[in-house]
Short mmCIF file of C-alpha atoms in Angstrom, two decimals:
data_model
loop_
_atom_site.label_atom_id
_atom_site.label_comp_id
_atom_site.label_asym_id
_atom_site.label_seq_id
_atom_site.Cartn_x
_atom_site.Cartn_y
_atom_site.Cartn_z
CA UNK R 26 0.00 0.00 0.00
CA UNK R 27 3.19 2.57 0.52
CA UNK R 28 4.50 1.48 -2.71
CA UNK R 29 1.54 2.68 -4.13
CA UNK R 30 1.22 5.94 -2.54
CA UNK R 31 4.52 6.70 -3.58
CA UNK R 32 4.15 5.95 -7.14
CA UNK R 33 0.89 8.11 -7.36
CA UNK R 34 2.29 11.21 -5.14
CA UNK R 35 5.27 10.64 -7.94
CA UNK R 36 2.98 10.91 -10.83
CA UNK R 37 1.20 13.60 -9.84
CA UNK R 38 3.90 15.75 -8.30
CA UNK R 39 5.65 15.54 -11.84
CA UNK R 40 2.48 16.28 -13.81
CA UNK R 41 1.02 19.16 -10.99
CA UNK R 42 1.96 22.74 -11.78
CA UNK R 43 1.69 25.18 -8.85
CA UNK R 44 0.21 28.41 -10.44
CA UNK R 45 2.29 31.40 -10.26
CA UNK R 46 0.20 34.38 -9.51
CA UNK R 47 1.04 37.51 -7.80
CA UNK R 48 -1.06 40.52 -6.55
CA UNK R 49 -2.14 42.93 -8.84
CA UNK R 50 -2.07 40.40 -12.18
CA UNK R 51 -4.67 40.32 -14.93
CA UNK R 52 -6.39 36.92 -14.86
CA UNK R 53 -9.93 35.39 -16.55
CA UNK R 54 -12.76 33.64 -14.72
CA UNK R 55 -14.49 30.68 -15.33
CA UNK R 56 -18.46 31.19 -16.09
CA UNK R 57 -18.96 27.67 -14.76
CA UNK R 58 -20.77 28.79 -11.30
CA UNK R 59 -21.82 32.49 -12.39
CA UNK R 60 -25.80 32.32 -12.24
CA UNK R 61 -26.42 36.06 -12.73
CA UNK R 62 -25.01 34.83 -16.39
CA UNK R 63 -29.14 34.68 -18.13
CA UNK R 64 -29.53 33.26 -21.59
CA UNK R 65 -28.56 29.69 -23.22
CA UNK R 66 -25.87 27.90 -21.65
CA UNK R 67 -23.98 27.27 -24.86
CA UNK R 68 -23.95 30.79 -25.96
CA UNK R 69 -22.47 31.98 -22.39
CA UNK R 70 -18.50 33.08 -22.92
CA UNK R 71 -16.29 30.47 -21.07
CA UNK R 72 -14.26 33.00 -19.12
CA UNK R 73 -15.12 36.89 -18.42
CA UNK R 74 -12.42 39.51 -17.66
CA UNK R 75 -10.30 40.32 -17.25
CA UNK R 76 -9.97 40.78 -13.51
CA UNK R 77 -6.95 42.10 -11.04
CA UNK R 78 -6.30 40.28 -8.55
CA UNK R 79 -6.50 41.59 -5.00
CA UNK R 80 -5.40 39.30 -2.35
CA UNK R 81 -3.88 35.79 -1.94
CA UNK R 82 -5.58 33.23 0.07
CA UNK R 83 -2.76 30.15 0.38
CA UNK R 84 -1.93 29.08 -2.70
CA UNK R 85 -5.18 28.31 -3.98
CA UNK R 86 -7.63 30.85 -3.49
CA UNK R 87 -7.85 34.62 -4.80
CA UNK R 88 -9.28 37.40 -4.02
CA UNK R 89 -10.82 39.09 -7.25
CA UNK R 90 -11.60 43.02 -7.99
CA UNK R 91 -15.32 42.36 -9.60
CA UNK R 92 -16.97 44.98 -11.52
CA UNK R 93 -20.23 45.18 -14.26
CA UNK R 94 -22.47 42.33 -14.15
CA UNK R 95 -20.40 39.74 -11.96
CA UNK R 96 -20.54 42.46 -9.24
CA UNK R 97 -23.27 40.45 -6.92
CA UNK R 98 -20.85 37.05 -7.04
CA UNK R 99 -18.43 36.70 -4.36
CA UNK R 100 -15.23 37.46 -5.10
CA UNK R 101 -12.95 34.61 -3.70
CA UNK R 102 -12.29 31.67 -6.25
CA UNK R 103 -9.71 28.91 -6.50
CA UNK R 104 -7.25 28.31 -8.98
CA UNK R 105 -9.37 26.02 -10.66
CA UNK R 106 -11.86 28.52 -11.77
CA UNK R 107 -8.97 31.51 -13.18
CA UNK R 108 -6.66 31.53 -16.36
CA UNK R 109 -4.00 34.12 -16.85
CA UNK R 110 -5.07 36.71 -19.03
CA UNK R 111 -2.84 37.49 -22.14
CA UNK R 112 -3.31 40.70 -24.29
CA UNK R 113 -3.11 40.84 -27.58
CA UNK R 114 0.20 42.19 -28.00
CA UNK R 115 1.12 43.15 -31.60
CA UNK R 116 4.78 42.31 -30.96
CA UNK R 117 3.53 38.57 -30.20
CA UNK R 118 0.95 38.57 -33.00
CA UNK R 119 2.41 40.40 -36.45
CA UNK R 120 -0.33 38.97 -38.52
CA UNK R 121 -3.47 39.26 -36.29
CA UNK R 122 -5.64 42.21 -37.35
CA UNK R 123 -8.03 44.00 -35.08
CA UNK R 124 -11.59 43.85 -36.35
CA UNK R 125 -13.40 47.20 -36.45
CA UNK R 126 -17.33 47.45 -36.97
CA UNK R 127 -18.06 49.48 -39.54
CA UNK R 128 -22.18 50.02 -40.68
CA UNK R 129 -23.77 49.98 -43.87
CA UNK R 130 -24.82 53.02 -46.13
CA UNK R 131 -28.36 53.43 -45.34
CA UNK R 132 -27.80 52.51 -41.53
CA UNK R 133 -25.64 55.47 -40.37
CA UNK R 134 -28.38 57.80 -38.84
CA UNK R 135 -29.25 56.95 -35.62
CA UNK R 136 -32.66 58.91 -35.31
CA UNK R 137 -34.96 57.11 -37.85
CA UNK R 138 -38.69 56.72 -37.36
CA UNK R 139 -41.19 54.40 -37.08
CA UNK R 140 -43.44 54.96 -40.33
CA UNK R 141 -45.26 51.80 -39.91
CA UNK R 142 -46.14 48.45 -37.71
CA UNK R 143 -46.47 45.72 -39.84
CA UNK R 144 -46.97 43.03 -37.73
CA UNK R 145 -46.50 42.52 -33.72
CA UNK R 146 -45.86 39.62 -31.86
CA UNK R 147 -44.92 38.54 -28.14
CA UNK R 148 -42.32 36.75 -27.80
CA UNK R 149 -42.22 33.19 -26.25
CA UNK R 150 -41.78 32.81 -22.40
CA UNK R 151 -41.27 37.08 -22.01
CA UNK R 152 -43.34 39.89 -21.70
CA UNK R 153 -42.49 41.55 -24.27
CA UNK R 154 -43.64 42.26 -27.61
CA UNK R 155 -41.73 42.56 -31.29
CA UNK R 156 -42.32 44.89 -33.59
CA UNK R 157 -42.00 43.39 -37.43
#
């Protein structure tokens, strides 16, 4: 029984990295146990962010700066649940170009109006209605 406790604290002490964060870095959280998150599960972004780091808690628990929507979550989470956050350095990525939104034509005024309803319709499950 030893033997074999050796072995597996062998195999996992090679294979285990120790996460090297520090106060004040930029990391990403996991969505996984966000429930102020609404909408279809499979639409939700993996990771929001990113996030500075406040405080360490051991080695596996950090305190986490929250702001916008993820305000109301706590803000303690362990390692599991953050990924470093990388920018997106141009040095690092030459070829990568930064997408800009640009609108069509007709669509550049912002204050049209409403000449006519065509058809209305609520939509399923809300109380609201669409406008066609």
């Amino acid at each position: 029984m030893g033997d074999a406790f050796r072995y597996e604290k062998q195999k996992w002490d090679k294979s285990h990295n120790v996460p090297e964060f520090k106060v004040g870095d930029l990391v990403l959280l996991s969505t996984l146990n966000f429930d102020s998150i609404k909408g279809p599960k499979k639409l939700k972004d993996s990771f929001l962010g990113p996030f500075f780091i406040v405080a360490l808690h051991g080695t596996n628990e950090f305190e986490v700066e929250l702001s916008g929507e993820s305000e109301n979550e706590g803000t303690t989470f362990l390692v599991s649940l953050i990924k470093p956050y990388k920018s997106d350095d141009k040095k690092l990525f030459p070829l990568r170009n930064s997408t800009t939104l640009t609108l069509p034509p007709g669509e550049q005024s912002k204050d049209k109006k409403i000449k006519k309803v065509i058809k209305e319709r609520r939509l399923r499950g809300k109380n609201q209605r669409e406008y066609l």
